[in-house]
PDB file of C-alpha atoms in Angstrom:
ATOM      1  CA  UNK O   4      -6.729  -7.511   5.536  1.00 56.00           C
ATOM      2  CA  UNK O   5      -7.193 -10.613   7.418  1.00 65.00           C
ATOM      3  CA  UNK O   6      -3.181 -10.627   7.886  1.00 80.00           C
ATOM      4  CA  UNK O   7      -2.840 -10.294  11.676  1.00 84.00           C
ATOM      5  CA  UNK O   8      -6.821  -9.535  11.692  1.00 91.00           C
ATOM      6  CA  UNK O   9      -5.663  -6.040  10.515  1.00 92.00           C
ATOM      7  CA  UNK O  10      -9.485  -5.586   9.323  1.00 94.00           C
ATOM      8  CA  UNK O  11     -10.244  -5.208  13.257  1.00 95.00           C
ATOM      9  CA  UNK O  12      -7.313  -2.723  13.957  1.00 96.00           C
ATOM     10  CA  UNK O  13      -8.842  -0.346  11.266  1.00 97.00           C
ATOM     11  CA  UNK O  14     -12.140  -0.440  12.852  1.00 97.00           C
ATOM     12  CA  UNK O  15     -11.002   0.238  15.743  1.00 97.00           C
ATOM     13  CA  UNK O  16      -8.213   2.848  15.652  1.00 97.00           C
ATOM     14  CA  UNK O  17     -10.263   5.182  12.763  1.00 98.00           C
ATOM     15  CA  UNK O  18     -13.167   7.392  13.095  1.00 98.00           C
ATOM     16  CA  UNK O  19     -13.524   6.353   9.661  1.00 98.00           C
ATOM     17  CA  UNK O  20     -12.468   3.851   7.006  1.00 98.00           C
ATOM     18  CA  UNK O  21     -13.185   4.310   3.421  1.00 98.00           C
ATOM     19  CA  UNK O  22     -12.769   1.400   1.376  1.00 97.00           C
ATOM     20  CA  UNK O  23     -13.215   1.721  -3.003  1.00 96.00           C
ATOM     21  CA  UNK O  24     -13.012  -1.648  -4.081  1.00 94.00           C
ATOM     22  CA  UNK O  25     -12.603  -3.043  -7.537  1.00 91.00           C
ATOM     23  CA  UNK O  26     -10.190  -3.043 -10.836  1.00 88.00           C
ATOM     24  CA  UNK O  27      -8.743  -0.082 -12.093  1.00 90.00           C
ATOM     25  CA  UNK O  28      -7.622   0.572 -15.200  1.00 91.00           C
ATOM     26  CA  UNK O  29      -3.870   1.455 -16.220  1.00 91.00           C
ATOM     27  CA  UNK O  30      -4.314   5.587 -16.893  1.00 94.00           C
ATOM     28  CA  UNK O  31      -3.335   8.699 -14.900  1.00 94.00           C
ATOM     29  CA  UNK O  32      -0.636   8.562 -12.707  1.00 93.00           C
ATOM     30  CA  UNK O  33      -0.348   4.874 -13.354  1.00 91.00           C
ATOM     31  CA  UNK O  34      -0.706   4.867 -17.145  1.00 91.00           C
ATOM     32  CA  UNK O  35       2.503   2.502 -17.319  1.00 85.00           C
ATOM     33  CA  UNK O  36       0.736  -0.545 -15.650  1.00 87.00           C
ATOM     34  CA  UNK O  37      -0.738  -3.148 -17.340  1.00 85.00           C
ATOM     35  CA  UNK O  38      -4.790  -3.616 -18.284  1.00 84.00           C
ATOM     36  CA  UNK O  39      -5.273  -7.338 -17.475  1.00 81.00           C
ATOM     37  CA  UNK O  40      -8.953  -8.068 -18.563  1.00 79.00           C
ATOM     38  CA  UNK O  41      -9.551  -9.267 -15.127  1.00 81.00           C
ATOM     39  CA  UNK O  42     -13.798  -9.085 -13.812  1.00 85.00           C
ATOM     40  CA  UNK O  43     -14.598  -5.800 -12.333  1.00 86.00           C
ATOM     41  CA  UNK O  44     -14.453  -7.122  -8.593  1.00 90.00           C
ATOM     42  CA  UNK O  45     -13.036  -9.058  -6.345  1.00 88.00           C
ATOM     43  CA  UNK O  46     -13.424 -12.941  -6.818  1.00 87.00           C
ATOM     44  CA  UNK O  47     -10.936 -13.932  -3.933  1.00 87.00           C
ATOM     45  CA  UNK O  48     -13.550 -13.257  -1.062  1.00 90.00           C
ATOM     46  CA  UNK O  49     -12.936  -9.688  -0.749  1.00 91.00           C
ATOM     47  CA  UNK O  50     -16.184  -8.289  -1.653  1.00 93.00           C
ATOM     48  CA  UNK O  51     -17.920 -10.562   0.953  1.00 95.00           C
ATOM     49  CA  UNK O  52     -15.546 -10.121   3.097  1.00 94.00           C
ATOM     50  CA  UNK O  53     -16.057  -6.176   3.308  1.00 94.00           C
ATOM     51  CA  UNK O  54     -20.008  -6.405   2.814  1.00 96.00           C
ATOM     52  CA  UNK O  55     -19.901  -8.120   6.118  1.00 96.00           C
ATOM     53  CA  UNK O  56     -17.934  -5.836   7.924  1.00 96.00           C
ATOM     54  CA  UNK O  57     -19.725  -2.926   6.470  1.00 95.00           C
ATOM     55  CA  UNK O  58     -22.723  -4.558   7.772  1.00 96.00           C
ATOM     56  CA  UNK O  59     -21.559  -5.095  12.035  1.00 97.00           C
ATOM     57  CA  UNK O  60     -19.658  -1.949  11.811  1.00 98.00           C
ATOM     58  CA  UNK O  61     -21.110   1.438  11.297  1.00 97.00           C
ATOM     59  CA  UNK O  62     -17.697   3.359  10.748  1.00 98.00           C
ATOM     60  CA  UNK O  63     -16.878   1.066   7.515  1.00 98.00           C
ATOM     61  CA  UNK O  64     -17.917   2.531   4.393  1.00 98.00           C
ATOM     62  CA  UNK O  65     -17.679   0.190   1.452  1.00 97.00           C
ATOM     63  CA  UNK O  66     -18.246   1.155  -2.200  1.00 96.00           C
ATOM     64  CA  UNK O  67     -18.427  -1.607  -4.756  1.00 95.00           C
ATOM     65  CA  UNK O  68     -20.125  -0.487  -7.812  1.00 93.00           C
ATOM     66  CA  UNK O  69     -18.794  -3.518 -10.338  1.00 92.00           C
ATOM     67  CA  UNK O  70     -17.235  -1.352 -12.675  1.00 91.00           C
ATOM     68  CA  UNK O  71     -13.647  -0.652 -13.934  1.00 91.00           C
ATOM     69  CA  UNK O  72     -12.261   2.468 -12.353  1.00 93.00           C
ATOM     70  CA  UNK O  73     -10.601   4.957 -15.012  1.00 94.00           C
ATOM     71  CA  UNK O  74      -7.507   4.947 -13.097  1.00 95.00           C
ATOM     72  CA  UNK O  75      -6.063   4.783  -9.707  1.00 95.00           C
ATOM     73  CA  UNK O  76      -6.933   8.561  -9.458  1.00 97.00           C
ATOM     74  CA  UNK O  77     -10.510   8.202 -10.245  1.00 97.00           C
ATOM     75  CA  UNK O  78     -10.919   5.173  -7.409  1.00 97.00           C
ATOM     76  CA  UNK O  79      -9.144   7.571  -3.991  1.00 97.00           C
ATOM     77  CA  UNK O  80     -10.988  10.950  -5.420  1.00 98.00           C
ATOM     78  CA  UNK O  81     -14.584   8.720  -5.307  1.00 97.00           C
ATOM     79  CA  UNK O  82     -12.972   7.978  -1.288  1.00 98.00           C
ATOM     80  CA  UNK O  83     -12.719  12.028  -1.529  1.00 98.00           C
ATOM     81  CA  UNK O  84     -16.523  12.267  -2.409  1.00 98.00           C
ATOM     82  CA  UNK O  85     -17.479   9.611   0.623  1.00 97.00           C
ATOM     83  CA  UNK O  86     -14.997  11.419   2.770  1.00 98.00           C
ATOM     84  CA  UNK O  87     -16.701  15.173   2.393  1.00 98.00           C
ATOM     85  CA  UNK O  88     -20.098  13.504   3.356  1.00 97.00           C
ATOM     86  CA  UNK O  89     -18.832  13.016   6.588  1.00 98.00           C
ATOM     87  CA  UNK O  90     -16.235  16.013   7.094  1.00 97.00           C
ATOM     88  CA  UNK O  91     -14.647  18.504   5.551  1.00 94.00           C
ATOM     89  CA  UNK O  92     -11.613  18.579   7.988  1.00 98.00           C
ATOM     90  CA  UNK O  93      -9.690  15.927   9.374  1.00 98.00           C
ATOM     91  CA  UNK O  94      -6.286  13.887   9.472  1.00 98.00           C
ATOM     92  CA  UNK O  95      -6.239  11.899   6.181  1.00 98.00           C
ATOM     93  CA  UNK O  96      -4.754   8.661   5.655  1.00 98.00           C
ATOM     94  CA  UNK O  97      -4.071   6.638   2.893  1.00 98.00           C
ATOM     95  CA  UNK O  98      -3.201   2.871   3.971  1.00 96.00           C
ATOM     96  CA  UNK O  99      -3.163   0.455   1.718  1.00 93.00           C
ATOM     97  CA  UNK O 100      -4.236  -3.498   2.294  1.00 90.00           C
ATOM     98  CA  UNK O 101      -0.788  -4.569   2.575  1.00 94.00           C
ATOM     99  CA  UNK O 102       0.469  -1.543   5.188  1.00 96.00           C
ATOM    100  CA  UNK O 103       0.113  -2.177   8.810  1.00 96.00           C
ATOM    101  CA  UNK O 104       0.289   0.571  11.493  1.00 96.00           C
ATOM    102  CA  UNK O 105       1.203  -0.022  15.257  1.00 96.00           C
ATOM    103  CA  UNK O 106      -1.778   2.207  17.003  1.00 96.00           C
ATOM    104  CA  UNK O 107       0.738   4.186  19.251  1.00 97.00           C
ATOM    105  CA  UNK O 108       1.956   5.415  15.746  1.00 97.00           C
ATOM    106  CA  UNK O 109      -0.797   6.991  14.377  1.00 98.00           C
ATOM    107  CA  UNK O 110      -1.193   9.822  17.606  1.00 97.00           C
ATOM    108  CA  UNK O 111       2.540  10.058  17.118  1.00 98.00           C
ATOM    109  CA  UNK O 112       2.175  10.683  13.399  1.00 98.00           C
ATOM    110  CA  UNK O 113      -0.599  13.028  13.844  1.00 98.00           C
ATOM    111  CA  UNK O 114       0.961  14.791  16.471  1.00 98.00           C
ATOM    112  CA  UNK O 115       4.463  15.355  14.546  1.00 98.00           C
ATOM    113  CA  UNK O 116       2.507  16.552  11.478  1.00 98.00           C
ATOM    114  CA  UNK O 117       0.792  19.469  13.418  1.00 98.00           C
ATOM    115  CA  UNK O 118       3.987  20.534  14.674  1.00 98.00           C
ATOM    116  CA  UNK O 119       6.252  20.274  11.174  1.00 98.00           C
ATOM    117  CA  UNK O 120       3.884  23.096  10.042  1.00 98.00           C
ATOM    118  CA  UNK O 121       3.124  20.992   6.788  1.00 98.00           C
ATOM    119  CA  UNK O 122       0.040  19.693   5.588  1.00 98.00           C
ATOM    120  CA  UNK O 123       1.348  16.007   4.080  1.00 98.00           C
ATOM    121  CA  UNK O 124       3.788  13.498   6.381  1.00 98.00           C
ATOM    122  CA  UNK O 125       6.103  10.436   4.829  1.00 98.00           C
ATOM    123  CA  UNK O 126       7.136   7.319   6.412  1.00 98.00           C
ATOM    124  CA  UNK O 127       9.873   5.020   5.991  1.00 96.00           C
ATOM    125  CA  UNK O 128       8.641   1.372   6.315  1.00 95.00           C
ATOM    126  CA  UNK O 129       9.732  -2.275   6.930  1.00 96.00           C
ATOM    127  CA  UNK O 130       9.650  -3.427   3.229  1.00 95.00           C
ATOM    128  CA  UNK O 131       9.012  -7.437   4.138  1.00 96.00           C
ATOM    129  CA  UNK O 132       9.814  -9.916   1.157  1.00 97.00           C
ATOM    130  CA  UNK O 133       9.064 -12.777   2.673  1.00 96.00           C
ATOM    131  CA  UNK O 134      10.611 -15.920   4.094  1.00 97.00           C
ATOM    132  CA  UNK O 135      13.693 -17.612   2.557  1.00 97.00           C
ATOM    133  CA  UNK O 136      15.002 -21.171   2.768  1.00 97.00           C
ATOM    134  CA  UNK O 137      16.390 -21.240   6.409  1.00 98.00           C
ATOM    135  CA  UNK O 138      12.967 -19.418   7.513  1.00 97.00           C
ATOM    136  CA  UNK O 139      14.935 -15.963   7.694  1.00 98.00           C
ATOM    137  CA  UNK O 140      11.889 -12.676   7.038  1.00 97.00           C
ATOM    138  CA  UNK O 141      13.503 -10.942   4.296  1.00 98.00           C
ATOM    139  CA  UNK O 142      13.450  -6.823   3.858  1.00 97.00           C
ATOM    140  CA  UNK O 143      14.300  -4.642   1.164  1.00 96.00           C
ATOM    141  CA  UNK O 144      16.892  -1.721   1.787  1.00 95.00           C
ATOM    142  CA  UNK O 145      18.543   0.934  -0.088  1.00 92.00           C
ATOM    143  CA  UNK O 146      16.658   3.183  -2.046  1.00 87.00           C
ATOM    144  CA  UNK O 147      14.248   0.174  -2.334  1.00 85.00           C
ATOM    145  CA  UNK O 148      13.387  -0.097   1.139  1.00 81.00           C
ATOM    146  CA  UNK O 149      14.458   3.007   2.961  1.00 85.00           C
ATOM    147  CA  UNK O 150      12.459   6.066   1.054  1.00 89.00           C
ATOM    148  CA  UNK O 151       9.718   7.839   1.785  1.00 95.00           C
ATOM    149  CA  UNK O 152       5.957   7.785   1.190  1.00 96.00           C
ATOM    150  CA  UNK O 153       3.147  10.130   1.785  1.00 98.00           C
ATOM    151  CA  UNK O 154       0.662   8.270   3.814  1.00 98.00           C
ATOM    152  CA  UNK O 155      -1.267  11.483   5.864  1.00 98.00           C
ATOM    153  CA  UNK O 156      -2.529  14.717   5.553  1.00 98.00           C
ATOM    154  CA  UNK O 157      -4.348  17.377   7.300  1.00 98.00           C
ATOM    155  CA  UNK O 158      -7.215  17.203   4.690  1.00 98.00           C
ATOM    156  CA  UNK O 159      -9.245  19.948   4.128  1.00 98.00           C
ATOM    157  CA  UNK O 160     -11.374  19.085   1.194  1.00 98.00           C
ATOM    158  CA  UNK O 161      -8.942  18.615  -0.864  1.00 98.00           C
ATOM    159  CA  UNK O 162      -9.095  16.276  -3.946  1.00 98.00           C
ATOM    160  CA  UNK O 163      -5.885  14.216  -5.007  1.00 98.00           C
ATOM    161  CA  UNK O 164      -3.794  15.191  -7.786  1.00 98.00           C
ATOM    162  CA  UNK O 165      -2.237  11.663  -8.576  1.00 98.00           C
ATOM    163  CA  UNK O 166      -2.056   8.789  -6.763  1.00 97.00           C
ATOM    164  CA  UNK O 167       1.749   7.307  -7.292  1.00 94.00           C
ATOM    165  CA  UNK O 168       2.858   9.751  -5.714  1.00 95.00           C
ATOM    166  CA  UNK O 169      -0.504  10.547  -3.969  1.00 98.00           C
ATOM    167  CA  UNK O 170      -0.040  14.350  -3.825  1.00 98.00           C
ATOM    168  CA  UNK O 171      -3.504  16.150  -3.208  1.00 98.00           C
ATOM    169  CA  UNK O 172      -4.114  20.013  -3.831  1.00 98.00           C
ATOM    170  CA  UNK O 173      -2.601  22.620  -2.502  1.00 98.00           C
ATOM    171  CA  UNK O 174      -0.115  20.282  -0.977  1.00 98.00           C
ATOM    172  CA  UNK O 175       2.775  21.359   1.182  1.00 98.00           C
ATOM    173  CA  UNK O 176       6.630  20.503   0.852  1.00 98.00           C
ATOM    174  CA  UNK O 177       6.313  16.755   2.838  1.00 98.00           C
ATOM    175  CA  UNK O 178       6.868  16.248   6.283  1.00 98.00           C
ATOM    176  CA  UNK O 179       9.368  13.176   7.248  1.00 98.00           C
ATOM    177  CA  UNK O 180       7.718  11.536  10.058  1.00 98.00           C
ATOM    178  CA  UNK O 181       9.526   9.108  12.538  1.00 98.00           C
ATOM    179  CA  UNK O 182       6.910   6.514  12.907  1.00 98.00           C
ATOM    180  CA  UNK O 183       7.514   3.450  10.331  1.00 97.00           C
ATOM    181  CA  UNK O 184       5.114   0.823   9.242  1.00 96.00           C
ATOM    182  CA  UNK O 185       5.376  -2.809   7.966  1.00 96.00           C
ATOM    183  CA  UNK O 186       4.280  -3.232   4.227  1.00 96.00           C
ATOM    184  CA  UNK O 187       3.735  -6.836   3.540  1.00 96.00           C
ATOM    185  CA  UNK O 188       4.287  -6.457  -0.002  1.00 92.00           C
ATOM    186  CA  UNK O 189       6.256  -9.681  -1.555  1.00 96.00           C
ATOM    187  CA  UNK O 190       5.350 -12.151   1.660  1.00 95.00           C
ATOM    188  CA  UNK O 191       2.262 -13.630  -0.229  1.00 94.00           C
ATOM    189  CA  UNK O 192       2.029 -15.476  -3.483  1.00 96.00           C
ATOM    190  CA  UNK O 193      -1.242 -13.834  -4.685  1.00 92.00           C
ATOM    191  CA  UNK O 194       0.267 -10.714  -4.144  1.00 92.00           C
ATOM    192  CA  UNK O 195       3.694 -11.464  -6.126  1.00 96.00           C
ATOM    193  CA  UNK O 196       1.472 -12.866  -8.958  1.00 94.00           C
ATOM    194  CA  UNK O 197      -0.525  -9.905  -9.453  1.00 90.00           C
ATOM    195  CA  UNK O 198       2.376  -7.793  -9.347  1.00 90.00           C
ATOM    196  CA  UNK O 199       3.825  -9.863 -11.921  1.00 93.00           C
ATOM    197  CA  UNK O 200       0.775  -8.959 -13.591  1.00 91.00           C
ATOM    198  CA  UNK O 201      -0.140  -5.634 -13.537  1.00 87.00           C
ATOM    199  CA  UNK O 202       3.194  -4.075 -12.967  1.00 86.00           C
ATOM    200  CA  UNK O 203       4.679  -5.951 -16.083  1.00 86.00           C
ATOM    201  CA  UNK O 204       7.724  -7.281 -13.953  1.00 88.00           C
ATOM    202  CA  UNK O 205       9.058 -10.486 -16.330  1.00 90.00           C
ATOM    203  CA  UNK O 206       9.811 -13.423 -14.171  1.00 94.00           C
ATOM    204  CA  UNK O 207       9.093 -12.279 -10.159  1.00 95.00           C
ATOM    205  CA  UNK O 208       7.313 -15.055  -9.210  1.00 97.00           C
ATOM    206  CA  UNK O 209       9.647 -17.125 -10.652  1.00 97.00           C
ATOM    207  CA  UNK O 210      12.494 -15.278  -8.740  1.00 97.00           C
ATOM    208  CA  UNK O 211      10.331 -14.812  -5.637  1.00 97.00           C
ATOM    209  CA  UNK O 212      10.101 -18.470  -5.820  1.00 97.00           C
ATOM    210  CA  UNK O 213      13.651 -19.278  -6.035  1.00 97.00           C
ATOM    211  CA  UNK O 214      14.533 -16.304  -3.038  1.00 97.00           C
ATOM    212  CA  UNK O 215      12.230 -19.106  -0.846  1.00 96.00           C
ATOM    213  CA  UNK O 216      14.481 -21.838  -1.167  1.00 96.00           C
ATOM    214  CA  UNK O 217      17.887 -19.514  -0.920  1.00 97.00           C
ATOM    215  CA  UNK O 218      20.100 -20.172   1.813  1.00 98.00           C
ATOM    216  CA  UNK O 219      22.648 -18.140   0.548  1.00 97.00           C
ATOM    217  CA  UNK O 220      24.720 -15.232   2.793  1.00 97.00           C
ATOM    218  CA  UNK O 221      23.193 -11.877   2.804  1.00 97.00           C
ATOM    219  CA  UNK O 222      22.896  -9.088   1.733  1.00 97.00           C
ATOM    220  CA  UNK O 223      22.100  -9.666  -1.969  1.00 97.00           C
ATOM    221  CA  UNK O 224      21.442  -7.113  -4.856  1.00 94.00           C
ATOM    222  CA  UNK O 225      17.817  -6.600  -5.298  1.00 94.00           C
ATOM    223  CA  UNK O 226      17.812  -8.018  -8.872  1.00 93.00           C
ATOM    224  CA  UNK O 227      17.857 -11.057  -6.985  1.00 94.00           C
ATOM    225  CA  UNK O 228      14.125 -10.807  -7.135  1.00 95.00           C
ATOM    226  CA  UNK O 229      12.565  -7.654  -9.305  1.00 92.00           C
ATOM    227  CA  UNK O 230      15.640  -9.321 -12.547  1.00 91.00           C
ATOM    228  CA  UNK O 231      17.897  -6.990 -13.883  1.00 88.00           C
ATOM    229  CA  UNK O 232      16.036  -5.455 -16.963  1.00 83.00           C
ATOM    230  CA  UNK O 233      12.523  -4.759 -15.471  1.00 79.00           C
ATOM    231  CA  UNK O 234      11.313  -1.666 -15.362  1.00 72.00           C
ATOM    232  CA  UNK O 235      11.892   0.711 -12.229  1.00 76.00           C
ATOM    233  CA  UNK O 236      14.793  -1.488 -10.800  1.00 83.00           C
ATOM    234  CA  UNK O 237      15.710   0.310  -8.356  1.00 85.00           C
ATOM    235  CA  UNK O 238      19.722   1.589  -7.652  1.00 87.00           C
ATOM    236  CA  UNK O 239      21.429   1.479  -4.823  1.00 89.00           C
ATOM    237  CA  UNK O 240      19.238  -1.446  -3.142  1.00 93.00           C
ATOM    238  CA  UNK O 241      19.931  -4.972  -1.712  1.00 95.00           C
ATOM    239  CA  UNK O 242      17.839  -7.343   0.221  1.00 97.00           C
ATOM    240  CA  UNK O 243      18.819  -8.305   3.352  1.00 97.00           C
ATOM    241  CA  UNK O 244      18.020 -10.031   6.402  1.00 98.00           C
ATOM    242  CA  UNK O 245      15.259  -8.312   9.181  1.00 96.00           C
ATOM    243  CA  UNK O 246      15.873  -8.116  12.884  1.00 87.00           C
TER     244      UNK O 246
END
């Protein structure tokens, strides 16, 4: 969140921001991830971090019991329960920590949701990898880096049904919206490692590692970094060079 002080754009571009922090356990809609034992919350600063800006911003609500969530599902429905204290209508969005919006895209988003007629819009993104050895951003592509996920909805009380893919009730057939967003989700080590982690991926920091120091030609299959026997390896996908 401090990435490009993306904290400050969320205070500022949202009515509202609803932040459930802490460890949730593998069950629900992510039943296939991995429990790792690790404490309840935060450790790397986060907690503080958000008890701060909690504290100098009245539009930041922060919920940090020190418990293990259930599942993914249980942590955004307890956002659903903070949410309907404050509304029971509005434009919902789901961004996570690594997912950065430009502000002219939200109104756009918003705007092109209304008019599809749906209640639930996708975006493509920017999938960023990282750097490699000549200092080249790296970006996933294929059916890697060019689907589509839910990220808003014209919420009307509704509680979700899962969480990968977040689908709430009564949801609509999605609307594809043109905005796209930059997910930062392989630039940082910490992030690779827990991914490692909790996803069960066999040897991605090790690859993510090597992918630094590459000065190879691209574009390069995507088992380049997530190996070739890991579980949903994407088809069809390559990594290649962002401009």
């Amino acid at each position: 969140m401090k990435h490009n002080d993306f904290a400050s754009f969320m205070v500022k571009n949202f009515d509202h921001w609803i932040v459930i922090e802490g460890h949730a356990r593998a069950g629900g809609s992510t039943s296939w991830c991995k429990n790792l034992g690790k404490p309840q919350r935060s450790t790397d600063g986060t907690h503080e971090f958000m008890m701060n800006l909690c504290e100098q911003n009245q539009n930041v609500h922060y919920y940090s019991p020190g418990v293990y969530w259930k599942s993914k599902d249980a942590q955004v429905n307890e956002a659903i329960l903070t949410a309907k204290l404050i509304t029971n209508s509005c434009f919902l969005w789901q961004v996570d920590c690594d997912e950065q919006f430009e502000a002219a895209d939200l109104s756009l988003a918003e705007s092109e949701l209304i008019k599809s007629g749906s209640n639930a819009g996708a975006f493509q993104f920017y999938h960023l990898l990282g750097k490699d050895g000549l200092g080249r951003q790296l970006i996933g592509k294929g059916n890697w880096g060019d689907n589509w996920h839910t990220r808003l909805w014209l919420w009307k009380g509704e509680r979700f049904i899962t969480h990968e893919p977040p689908v709430i009730e009564n949801q609509k057939p999605v609307a594809h919206l043109s905005p796209k967003y930059h997910h930062y989700s392989y630039c940082f080590e910490e992030s690779v490692r827990f991914k490692e982690m909790y996803y069960g991926y066999k040897g991605l920091l090790e690859n993510w590692r090597r992918l630094r120091s590459f000065k190879g030609d691209f574009p390069q299959p995507v088992t380049l970094l997530l190996g070739k026997t890991n579980r949903h390896v994407p088809k069809n996908s390559f990594i290649d060079i962002y401009s």
